[in-house]
Amino acid sequence: MRFIDNTILPSDITPKGVFEGRRELIKAAAAGSFGLALAPWFSREALASNPEKLAATLNPAYAVKDELSGYKNVTTYNNFYEFGTDKTDPFANAGTLQTRPWTISIEGLVKKPVTLDIDALLKLAPMEERVYRMRCVEGWSMVIPWDGYSLSKLLSKVEPLGSAKYVEFISLADRKQMPGVKSNILDWPYKEGLRLDEAMNPLTLLTFGLYGEALPKQNGAPVRIVVPWKYGFKSAKSIVKIRLTEEMPKTSWSQFDAREYGFYSNVNPLVDHPRWSQATERRIAENKGVFAPKIKTEMFNGYGDLVASMYSGMDLKKFY
Ligand code: MTE
């Protein structure tokens, strides 16, 4: 089995024929119409199992010059271990995820704990589209237009208590819908966490969509977190619970190996992963695939002006 490493193998990039094959052919067969599988709009519809439009307004404050990674790459090259460990598994297997009804509870050290239905959550604040650079711990990166609003808008509604220091995010773990949960590769449910100030930073996005459409299941439908200055594993998918705590929460990856996956996991080209360098990355973009040249990784993934002050005085080699 391939595990976390920093190379993108040619076999990791879904061959064109394969991804244009799988869901389209299944859907076309179901519709009794193979001819349709060739239409470009049909192909995009098939990549997203859930292609409702979201009325999101582009926020120019988060524009980047980088080329977008392309809808196909963003939706077929994924990490979502609940659906398997290969990059194409989430696209192939996440169709079984039921995203309605869906509730998310916000609990722990808050004045007003609440359980919200996903449709209420969608309306809680105006939806923005923000283009973020995303850096995976494995050494690849993408540029993705996400749709959502700052998590702080939700957290301020529940009124964190003075004793709250951390925010824990808990993903769904349902064996019936998620075949990967039968394996013991991670301690399920998938858990992640941020310090409260990181969670309240405007950059931290409660995310419902990408490219102006509801999140495809393989990207963490119906709601996930996106934290672009940290390695991708901090951005928990398909979350059902947000808990405010006094103690630093245990996270699935640090429980897997605390030496390799720290709590902070800020993108930092100066701190190597124990098994590989983090100094460069391969940017996955349309028509580049495995041949994408390596580019230098930036401190805090290039978001230092927005986040560095939260870590002043901290030794980031120690708090990796
Ligand atoms: N969230 C859950 N619940 N399960 C996962 O396996 N993988 C993480 C993160 N969130 C993961 C998860 C990792 S390692 C990465 S790089 C990103 O999701 C990938 O997000 P994307 O597939 O939308 O690009």
mmCIF file of C-alpha atoms and ligand atoms in Angstrom:
data_model
loop_
_atom_site.group_PDB
_atom_site.id
_atom_site.type_symbol
_atom_site.label_atom_id
_atom_site.label_comp_id
_atom_site.label_asym_id
_atom_site.label_seq_id
_atom_site.Cartn_x
_atom_site.Cartn_y
_atom_site.Cartn_z
ATOM 1 C CA MET A 1 0.000 0.000 0.000
ATOM 2 C CA ARG A 2 1.269 3.460 -0.775
ATOM 3 C CA PHE A 3 1.399 5.603 2.308
ATOM 4 C CA ILE A 4 2.266 9.196 2.971
ATOM 5 C CA ASP A 5 5.434 10.028 1.058
ATOM 6 C CA ASN A 6 6.493 13.060 -0.890
ATOM 7 C CA THR A 7 6.453 11.788 -4.408
ATOM 8 C CA ILE A 8 3.617 11.822 -6.852
ATOM 9 C CA LEU A 9 3.838 8.575 -8.709
ATOM 10 C CA PRO A 10 2.618 8.453 -12.295
ATOM 11 C CA SER A 11 -0.002 5.980 -11.073
ATOM 12 C CA ASP A 12 -1.299 8.597 -8.614
ATOM 13 C CA ILE A 13 -2.483 10.835 -11.400
ATOM 14 C CA THR A 14 -5.702 9.390 -12.688
ATOM 15 C CA PRO A 15 -5.259 8.593 -16.343
ATOM 16 C CA LYS A 16 -7.698 10.605 -18.405
ATOM 17 C CA GLY A 17 -9.508 7.539 -19.666
ATOM 18 C CA VAL A 18 -10.000 6.180 -16.163
ATOM 19 C CA PHE A 19 -11.651 9.171 -14.608
ATOM 20 C CA GLU A 20 -13.678 9.924 -17.675
ATOM 21 C CA GLY A 21 -14.709 6.317 -17.436
ATOM 22 C CA ARG A 22 -15.839 5.570 -13.911
ATOM 23 C CA ARG A 23 -18.733 7.601 -12.686
ATOM 24 C CA GLU A 24 -19.751 8.846 -16.121
ATOM 25 C CA LEU A 25 -20.100 5.359 -17.434
ATOM 26 C CA ILE A 26 -21.993 4.247 -14.375
ATOM 27 C CA LYS A 27 -24.333 7.217 -14.662
ATOM 28 C CA ALA A 28 -24.652 6.947 -18.417
ATOM 29 C CA ALA A 29 -25.400 3.266 -18.127
ATOM 30 C CA ALA A 30 -28.054 4.034 -15.537
ATOM 31 C CA ALA A 31 -29.524 6.643 -17.847
ATOM 32 C CA GLY A 32 -29.338 4.199 -20.730
ATOM 33 C CA SER A 33 -27.405 6.722 -22.770
ATOM 34 C CA PHE A 34 -23.695 6.247 -23.381
ATOM 35 C CA GLY A 35 -23.683 9.052 -25.959
ATOM 36 C CA LEU A 36 -24.137 11.626 -23.196
ATOM 37 C CA ALA A 37 -20.937 10.569 -21.468
ATOM 38 C CA LEU A 38 -18.989 12.413 -24.118
ATOM 39 C CA ALA A 39 -20.607 15.806 -23.530
ATOM 40 C CA PRO A 40 -18.292 18.101 -21.535
ATOM 41 C CA TRP A 41 -21.032 19.422 -19.246
ATOM 42 C CA PHE A 42 -22.044 15.874 -18.474
ATOM 43 C CA SER A 43 -18.501 15.004 -17.571
ATOM 44 C CA ARG A 44 -18.316 17.827 -14.992
ATOM 45 C CA GLU A 45 -21.685 16.909 -13.546
ATOM 46 C CA ALA A 46 -20.443 13.366 -13.103
ATOM 47 C CA LEU A 47 -17.280 14.413 -11.272
ATOM 48 C CA ALA A 48 -19.372 16.142 -8.634
ATOM 49 C CA SER A 49 -22.031 13.923 -7.205
ATOM 50 C CA ASN A 50 -23.641 17.006 -5.797
ATOM 51 C CA PRO A 51 -23.359 19.891 -8.236
ATOM 52 C CA GLU A 52 -25.767 22.478 -6.779
ATOM 53 C CA LYS A 53 -24.693 26.034 -7.465
ATOM 54 C CA LEU A 54 -23.793 28.220 -4.497
ATOM 55 C CA ALA A 55 -24.391 31.940 -4.607
ATOM 56 C CA ALA A 56 -20.899 32.984 -3.555
ATOM 57 C CA THR A 57 -19.306 36.379 -4.127
ATOM 58 C CA LEU A 58 -15.624 36.426 -5.043
ATOM 59 C CA ASN A 59 -13.590 38.045 -2.292
ATOM 60 C CA PRO A 60 -10.755 39.900 -4.042
ATOM 61 C CA ALA A 61 -8.777 40.110 -0.787
ATOM 62 C CA TYR A 62 -7.900 36.441 -1.270
ATOM 63 C CA ALA A 63 -7.032 36.487 -4.963
ATOM 64 C CA VAL A 64 -3.733 34.862 -5.958
ATOM 65 C CA LYS A 65 -1.727 35.094 -9.174
ATOM 66 C CA ASP A 66 -1.223 31.322 -9.301
ATOM 67 C CA GLU A 67 -2.934 29.204 -11.936
ATOM 68 C CA LEU A 68 -5.972 27.299 -10.617
ATOM 69 C CA SER A 69 -5.500 23.559 -10.285
ATOM 70 C CA GLY A 70 -8.509 22.716 -12.439
ATOM 71 C CA TYR A 71 -11.761 21.134 -11.416
ATOM 72 C CA LYS A 72 -10.779 17.652 -12.542
ATOM 73 C CA ASN A 73 -7.559 17.569 -10.514
ATOM 74 C CA VAL A 74 -9.260 19.022 -7.446
ATOM 75 C CA THR A 75 -12.028 16.405 -7.527
ATOM 76 C CA THR A 76 -10.147 13.261 -8.569
ATOM 77 C CA TYR A 77 -6.816 13.528 -6.724
ATOM 78 C CA ASN A 78 -7.797 13.472 -3.047
ATOM 79 C CA ASN A 79 -6.984 12.312 0.435
ATOM 80 C CA PHE A 80 -10.052 11.096 2.318
ATOM 81 C CA TYR A 81 -9.047 7.914 4.108
ATOM 82 C CA GLU A 82 -12.631 7.118 5.083
ATOM 83 C CA PHE A 83 -12.978 6.144 1.416
ATOM 84 C CA GLY A 84 -9.603 4.485 0.874
ATOM 85 C CA THR A 85 -5.928 5.425 0.846
ATOM 86 C CA ASP A 86 -5.266 5.815 -2.876
ATOM 87 C CA LYS A 87 -5.657 9.257 -4.418
ATOM 88 C CA THR A 88 -8.455 8.110 -6.737
ATOM 89 C CA ASP A 89 -10.357 6.152 -4.054
ATOM 90 C CA PRO A 90 -12.397 9.101 -2.701
ATOM 91 C CA PHE A 91 -13.645 9.956 -6.206
ATOM 92 C CA ALA A 92 -14.438 6.313 -6.917
ATOM 93 C CA ASN A 93 -15.987 5.448 -3.542
ATOM 94 C CA ALA A 94 -17.517 8.547 -1.937
ATOM 95 C CA GLY A 95 -20.784 8.227 -3.847
ATOM 96 C CA THR A 96 -22.199 6.310 -0.846
ATOM 97 C CA LEU A 97 -21.887 9.316 1.491
ATOM 98 C CA GLN A 98 -25.321 10.694 2.452
ATOM 99 C CA THR A 99 -25.025 14.458 2.818
ATOM 100 C CA ARG A 100 -28.697 15.172 3.713
ATOM 101 C CA PRO A 101 -29.977 15.238 6.370
ATOM 102 C CA TRP A 102 -26.793 16.504 8.064
ATOM 103 C CA THR A 103 -26.361 18.294 11.331
ATOM 104 C CA ILE A 104 -23.349 19.744 13.034
ATOM 105 C CA SER A 105 -23.169 20.358 16.763
ATOM 106 C CA ILE A 106 -21.057 23.031 18.365
ATOM 107 C CA GLU A 107 -20.438 22.157 21.981
ATOM 108 C CA GLY A 108 -17.984 22.185 24.876
ATOM 109 C CA LEU A 109 -16.804 25.437 26.417
ATOM 110 C CA VAL A 110 -19.380 27.761 24.855
ATOM 111 C CA LYS A 111 -22.199 29.803 26.315
ATOM 112 C CA LYS A 112 -24.716 28.758 23.653
ATOM 113 C CA PRO A 113 -24.166 25.183 22.433
ATOM 114 C CA VAL A 114 -26.232 24.409 19.363
ATOM 115 C CA THR A 115 -26.989 21.700 16.818
ATOM 116 C CA LEU A 116 -27.543 23.188 13.388
ATOM 117 C CA ASP A 117 -28.974 21.646 10.274
ATOM 118 C CA ILE A 118 -26.704 22.031 7.254
ATOM 119 C CA ASP A 119 -29.280 24.201 5.459
ATOM 120 C CA ALA A 120 -29.398 26.619 8.400
ATOM 121 C CA LEU A 121 -25.598 26.666 8.494
ATOM 122 C CA LEU A 122 -25.452 27.534 4.801
ATOM 123 C CA LYS A 123 -27.504 30.672 5.505
ATOM 124 C CA LEU A 124 -25.695 31.784 8.635
ATOM 125 C CA ALA A 125 -23.412 34.261 6.830
ATOM 126 C CA PRO A 126 -22.883 35.503 3.251
ATOM 127 C CA MET A 127 -21.053 32.961 1.106
ATOM 128 C CA GLU A 128 -17.698 34.110 -0.256
ATOM 129 C CA GLU A 129 -15.443 32.576 -2.865
ATOM 130 C CA ARG A 130 -11.759 32.659 -1.931
ATOM 131 C CA VAL A 131 -8.868 31.282 -3.926
ATOM 132 C CA TYR A 132 -6.462 29.540 -1.545
ATOM 133 C CA ARG A 133 -3.138 27.806 -2.086
ATOM 134 C CA MET A 134 -3.262 24.391 -0.393
ATOM 135 C CA ARG A 135 -0.108 22.442 0.522
ATOM 136 C CA CYS A 136 -0.343 18.759 1.351
ATOM 137 C CA VAL A 137 2.211 17.301 3.774
ATOM 138 C CA GLU A 138 3.086 14.784 1.052
ATOM 139 C CA GLY A 139 4.761 17.459 -1.106
ATOM 140 C CA TRP A 140 2.115 18.456 -3.624
ATOM 141 C CA SER A 141 -0.051 21.523 -3.718
ATOM 142 C CA MET A 142 -3.104 22.910 -5.465
ATOM 143 C CA VAL A 143 -4.817 26.266 -5.958
ATOM 144 C CA ILE A 144 -8.525 25.996 -5.272
ATOM 145 C CA PRO A 145 -11.444 28.431 -5.276
ATOM 146 C CA TRP A 146 -13.350 27.519 -2.089
ATOM 147 C CA ASP A 147 -16.831 28.740 -1.123
ATOM 148 C CA GLY A 148 -17.739 29.422 2.465
ATOM 149 C CA TYR A 149 -17.372 31.991 5.215
ATOM 150 C CA SER A 150 -14.975 32.559 8.072
ATOM 151 C CA LEU A 151 -15.405 29.987 10.828
ATOM 152 C CA SER A 152 -15.252 32.915 13.278
ATOM 153 C CA LYS A 153 -18.779 33.897 12.161
ATOM 154 C CA LEU A 154 -20.124 30.621 13.537
ATOM 155 C CA LEU A 155 -17.893 30.528 16.628
ATOM 156 C CA SER A 156 -18.849 34.029 17.722
ATOM 157 C CA LYS A 157 -22.528 33.031 17.607
ATOM 158 C CA VAL A 158 -21.991 30.270 20.195
ATOM 159 C CA GLU A 159 -19.945 32.606 22.430
ATOM 160 C CA PRO A 160 -16.761 30.778 23.491
ATOM 161 C CA LEU A 161 -16.147 30.837 27.260
ATOM 162 C CA GLY A 162 -12.988 32.448 28.637
ATOM 163 C CA SER A 163 -11.648 28.974 29.472
ATOM 164 C CA ALA A 164 -11.848 27.776 25.830
ATOM 165 C CA LYS A 165 -8.349 27.514 24.323
ATOM 166 C CA TYR A 166 -8.725 25.015 21.485
ATOM 167 C CA VAL A 167 -11.257 23.931 18.879
ATOM 168 C CA GLU A 168 -11.650 20.284 17.931
ATOM 169 C CA PHE A 169 -13.186 19.187 14.611
ATOM 170 C CA ILE A 170 -14.719 15.735 14.313
ATOM 171 C CA SER A 171 -15.583 14.103 11.002
ATOM 172 C CA LEU A 172 -18.335 11.584 10.367
ATOM 173 C CA ALA A 173 -17.230 7.953 10.799
ATOM 174 C CA ASP A 174 -19.944 5.631 9.539
ATOM 175 C CA ARG A 175 -18.898 2.174 8.368
ATOM 176 C CA LYS A 176 -22.061 1.835 6.327
ATOM 177 C CA GLN A 177 -21.281 4.873 4.201
ATOM 178 C CA MET A 178 -17.503 4.947 4.437
ATOM 179 C CA PRO A 179 -15.715 1.735 3.451
ATOM 180 C CA GLY A 180 -12.305 2.975 4.669
ATOM 181 C CA VAL A 181 -13.524 3.208 8.280
ATOM 182 C CA LYS A 182 -13.402 -0.592 8.442
ATOM 183 C CA SER A 183 -9.611 -0.395 8.305
ATOM 184 C CA ASN A 184 -7.686 0.570 11.426
ATOM 185 C CA ILE A 185 -5.243 2.802 9.609
ATOM 186 C CA LEU A 186 -6.355 5.834 11.660
ATOM 187 C CA ASP A 187 -8.156 6.210 14.939
ATOM 188 C CA TRP A 188 -11.698 7.057 13.775
ATOM 189 C CA PRO A 189 -13.496 9.372 13.757
ATOM 190 C CA TYR A 190 -10.984 11.605 11.958
ATOM 191 C CA LYS A 191 -10.162 14.374 14.413
ATOM 192 C CA GLU A 192 -8.330 17.619 13.957
ATOM 193 C CA GLY A 193 -7.845 20.749 15.995
ATOM 194 C CA LEU A 194 -6.741 24.360 16.069
ATOM 195 C CA ARG A 195 -5.878 26.819 18.798
ATOM 196 C CA LEU A 196 -8.837 29.144 19.370
ATOM 197 C CA ASP A 197 -7.043 32.167 17.873
ATOM 198 C CA GLU A 198 -6.187 30.106 14.757
ATOM 199 C CA ALA A 199 -9.810 29.019 14.460
ATOM 200 C CA MET A 200 -10.942 32.657 14.819
ATOM 201 C CA ASN A 201 -8.438 33.906 12.227
ATOM 202 C CA PRO A 202 -10.488 35.234 9.277
ATOM 203 C CA LEU A 203 -8.494 33.005 6.896
ATOM 204 C CA THR A 204 -9.942 29.816 8.462
ATOM 205 C CA LEU A 205 -12.864 28.980 6.217
ATOM 206 C CA LEU A 206 -15.966 26.979 7.042
ATOM 207 C CA THR A 207 -16.335 25.540 3.584
ATOM 208 C CA PHE A 208 -19.400 24.357 1.687
ATOM 209 C CA GLY A 209 -18.268 24.413 -1.905
ATOM 210 C CA LEU A 210 -15.574 24.789 -4.523
ATOM 211 C CA TYR A 211 -15.630 26.366 -7.969
ATOM 212 C CA GLY A 212 -19.026 27.895 -7.086
ATOM 213 C CA GLU A 213 -20.702 24.526 -6.507
ATOM 214 C CA ALA A 214 -21.572 22.488 -3.424
ATOM 215 C CA LEU A 215 -18.596 20.398 -2.273
ATOM 216 C CA PRO A 216 -18.260 17.139 -4.161
ATOM 217 C CA LYS A 217 -18.436 14.231 -1.705
ATOM 218 C CA GLN A 218 -14.773 13.355 -2.269
ATOM 219 C CA ASN A 219 -13.816 16.864 -1.099
ATOM 220 C CA GLY A 220 -15.664 16.626 2.214
ATOM 221 C CA ALA A 221 -19.347 17.373 1.566
ATOM 222 C CA PRO A 222 -21.439 18.888 2.913
ATOM 223 C CA VAL A 223 -19.142 20.953 5.170
ATOM 224 C CA ARG A 224 -15.423 20.984 5.981
ATOM 225 C CA ILE A 225 -12.714 23.218 7.338
ATOM 226 C CA VAL A 226 -10.035 24.807 5.142
ATOM 227 C CA VAL A 227 -6.886 26.160 6.823
ATOM 228 C CA PRO A 228 -4.554 27.226 4.003
ATOM 229 C CA TRP A 229 -1.400 28.074 6.006
ATOM 230 C CA LYS A 230 -1.246 24.544 7.444
ATOM 231 C CA TYR A 231 -0.627 21.173 5.826
ATOM 232 C CA GLY A 232 -3.755 19.753 4.215
ATOM 233 C CA PHE A 233 -4.487 17.165 6.888
ATOM 234 C CA LYS A 234 -5.515 19.953 9.295
ATOM 235 C CA SER A 235 -8.485 20.693 6.992
ATOM 236 C CA ALA A 236 -10.984 18.090 8.260
ATOM 237 C CA LYS A 237 -13.689 16.930 5.864
ATOM 238 C CA SER A 238 -17.377 16.080 6.353
ATOM 239 C CA ILE A 239 -17.478 17.371 9.913
ATOM 240 C CA VAL A 240 -20.324 16.647 12.329
ATOM 241 C CA LYS A 241 -18.998 18.174 15.529
ATOM 242 C CA ILE A 242 -17.017 21.218 16.653
ATOM 243 C CA ARG A 243 -15.964 21.154 20.309
ATOM 244 C CA LEU A 244 -14.280 23.932 22.265
ATOM 245 C CA THR A 245 -11.854 22.666 24.888
ATOM 246 C CA GLU A 246 -9.338 23.854 27.439
ATOM 247 C CA GLU A 247 -6.822 21.078 26.677
ATOM 248 C CA MET A 248 -5.084 20.627 23.342
ATOM 249 C CA PRO A 249 -7.198 17.998 21.566
ATOM 250 C CA LYS A 250 -5.681 14.733 20.353
ATOM 251 C CA THR A 251 -5.705 14.523 16.574
ATOM 252 C CA SER A 252 -5.894 11.400 14.408
ATOM 253 C CA TRP A 253 -2.551 12.033 12.687
ATOM 254 C CA SER A 254 -0.614 12.902 15.831
ATOM 255 C CA GLN A 255 -2.025 9.744 17.418
ATOM 256 C CA PHE A 256 -0.820 7.858 14.344
ATOM 257 C CA ASP A 257 2.703 9.241 14.853
ATOM 258 C CA ALA A 258 3.295 12.325 17.003
ATOM 259 C CA ARG A 259 6.859 12.740 15.739
ATOM 260 C CA GLU A 260 5.725 12.997 12.133
ATOM 261 C CA TYR A 261 2.506 14.970 12.537
ATOM 262 C CA GLY A 262 2.488 17.756 15.080
ATOM 263 C CA PHE A 263 -0.502 19.685 16.353
ATOM 264 C CA TYR A 264 0.470 22.951 14.656
ATOM 265 C CA SER A 265 1.582 21.624 11.265
ATOM 266 C CA ASN A 266 2.104 25.085 9.867
ATOM 267 C CA VAL A 267 3.552 24.935 6.366
ATOM 268 C CA ASN A 268 7.243 25.488 7.049
ATOM 269 C CA PRO A 269 9.973 24.834 4.467
ATOM 270 C CA LEU A 270 12.576 25.002 7.252
ATOM 271 C CA VAL A 271 11.174 22.093 9.264
ATOM 272 C CA ASP A 272 11.539 18.778 7.474
ATOM 273 C CA HIS A 273 9.159 15.930 7.995
ATOM 274 C CA PRO A 274 11.248 13.168 9.661
ATOM 275 C CA ARG A 275 11.235 11.216 6.390
ATOM 276 C CA TRP A 276 11.431 13.945 3.758
ATOM 277 C CA SER A 277 12.185 17.599 3.053
ATOM 278 C CA GLN A 278 9.380 20.161 3.056
ATOM 279 C CA ALA A 279 11.392 22.773 1.121
ATOM 280 C CA THR A 280 9.694 22.295 -2.248
ATOM 281 C CA GLU A 281 6.377 21.203 -3.672
ATOM 282 C CA ARG A 282 4.858 20.084 -6.944
ATOM 283 C CA ARG A 283 1.958 22.276 -7.962
ATOM 284 C CA ILE A 284 -0.780 20.213 -9.505
ATOM 285 C CA ALA A 285 -2.363 22.186 -12.331
ATOM 286 C CA GLU A 286 -4.210 21.470 -15.537
ATOM 287 C CA ASN A 287 -2.051 19.686 -18.117
ATOM 288 C CA LYS A 288 0.994 19.448 -15.868
ATOM 289 C CA GLY A 289 0.430 16.328 -13.775
ATOM 290 C CA VAL A 290 3.594 14.520 -12.705
ATOM 291 C CA PHE A 291 5.709 16.772 -14.881
ATOM 292 C CA ALA A 292 4.949 19.871 -12.815
ATOM 293 C CA PRO A 293 8.278 21.452 -11.876
ATOM 294 C CA LYS A 294 9.165 21.675 -8.190
ATOM 295 C CA ILE A 295 8.648 25.127 -6.735
ATOM 296 C CA LYS A 296 9.846 26.516 -3.420
ATOM 297 C CA THR A 297 7.458 26.160 -0.530
ATOM 298 C CA GLU A 298 6.767 29.431 1.258
ATOM 299 C CA MET A 299 6.653 29.937 5.006
ATOM 300 C CA PHE A 300 3.029 29.659 6.180
ATOM 301 C CA ASN A 301 2.257 28.735 2.561
ATOM 302 C CA GLY A 302 2.587 32.421 1.651
ATOM 303 C CA TYR A 303 0.031 33.619 4.241
ATOM 304 C CA GLY A 304 2.565 34.964 6.743
ATOM 305 C CA ASP A 305 1.208 38.518 6.661
ATOM 306 C CA LEU A 306 -2.148 37.195 7.896
ATOM 307 C CA VAL A 307 -1.000 34.559 10.396
ATOM 308 C CA ALA A 308 2.651 34.934 11.479
ATOM 309 C CA SER A 309 1.810 37.237 14.399
ATOM 310 C CA MET A 310 -0.086 34.384 16.089
ATOM 311 C CA TYR A 311 3.219 32.536 16.536
ATOM 312 C CA SER A 312 5.537 35.352 17.577
ATOM 313 C CA GLY A 313 7.960 34.171 20.235
ATOM 314 C CA MET A 314 7.251 30.491 19.533
ATOM 315 C CA ASP A 315 9.971 28.091 18.439
ATOM 316 C CA LEU A 316 8.346 26.629 15.313
ATOM 317 C CA LYS A 317 10.886 23.794 15.199
ATOM 318 C CA LYS A 318 9.624 22.656 18.581
ATOM 319 C CA PHE A 319 5.967 23.407 17.922
ATOM 320 C CA TYR A 320 5.812 21.807 14.474
HETATM 321 N N1 MTE B 1 -10.506 14.770 6.429
HETATM 322 C C1 MTE B 1 -10.956 13.537 6.701
HETATM 323 N N2 MTE B 1 -12.104 13.395 7.409
HETATM 324 N N3 MTE B 1 -10.289 12.423 6.301
HETATM 325 C C2 MTE B 1 -9.106 12.508 5.605
HETATM 326 O O1 MTE B 1 -8.508 11.477 5.267
HETATM 327 N N4 MTE B 1 -7.419 14.002 4.619
HETATM 328 C C3 MTE B 1 -6.738 15.288 4.807
HETATM 329 C C4 MTE B 1 -7.709 16.472 4.701
HETATM 330 N N5 MTE B 1 -8.941 16.197 5.429
HETATM 331 C C5 MTE B 1 -8.596 13.804 5.295
HETATM 332 C C6 MTE B 1 -9.362 14.924 5.722
HETATM 333 C C7 MTE B 1 -5.615 15.487 3.895
HETATM 334 S S1 MTE B 1 -4.206 14.555 4.201
HETATM 335 C C8 MTE B 1 -5.649 16.401 2.885
HETATM 336 S S2 MTE B 1 -4.248 16.733 1.955
HETATM 337 C C9 MTE B 1 -6.877 17.135 2.542
HETATM 338 O O2 MTE B 1 -7.995 16.709 3.320
HETATM 339 C C10 MTE B 1 -7.226 16.921 1.088
HETATM 340 O O3 MTE B 1 -8.343 17.668 0.705
HETATM 341 P P1 MTE B 1 -8.848 17.618 -0.808
HETATM 342 O O4 MTE B 1 -8.936 16.175 -1.189
HETATM 343 O O5 MTE B 1 -10.166 18.320 -0.870
HETATM 344 O O6 MTE B 1 -7.795 18.325 -1.640
#
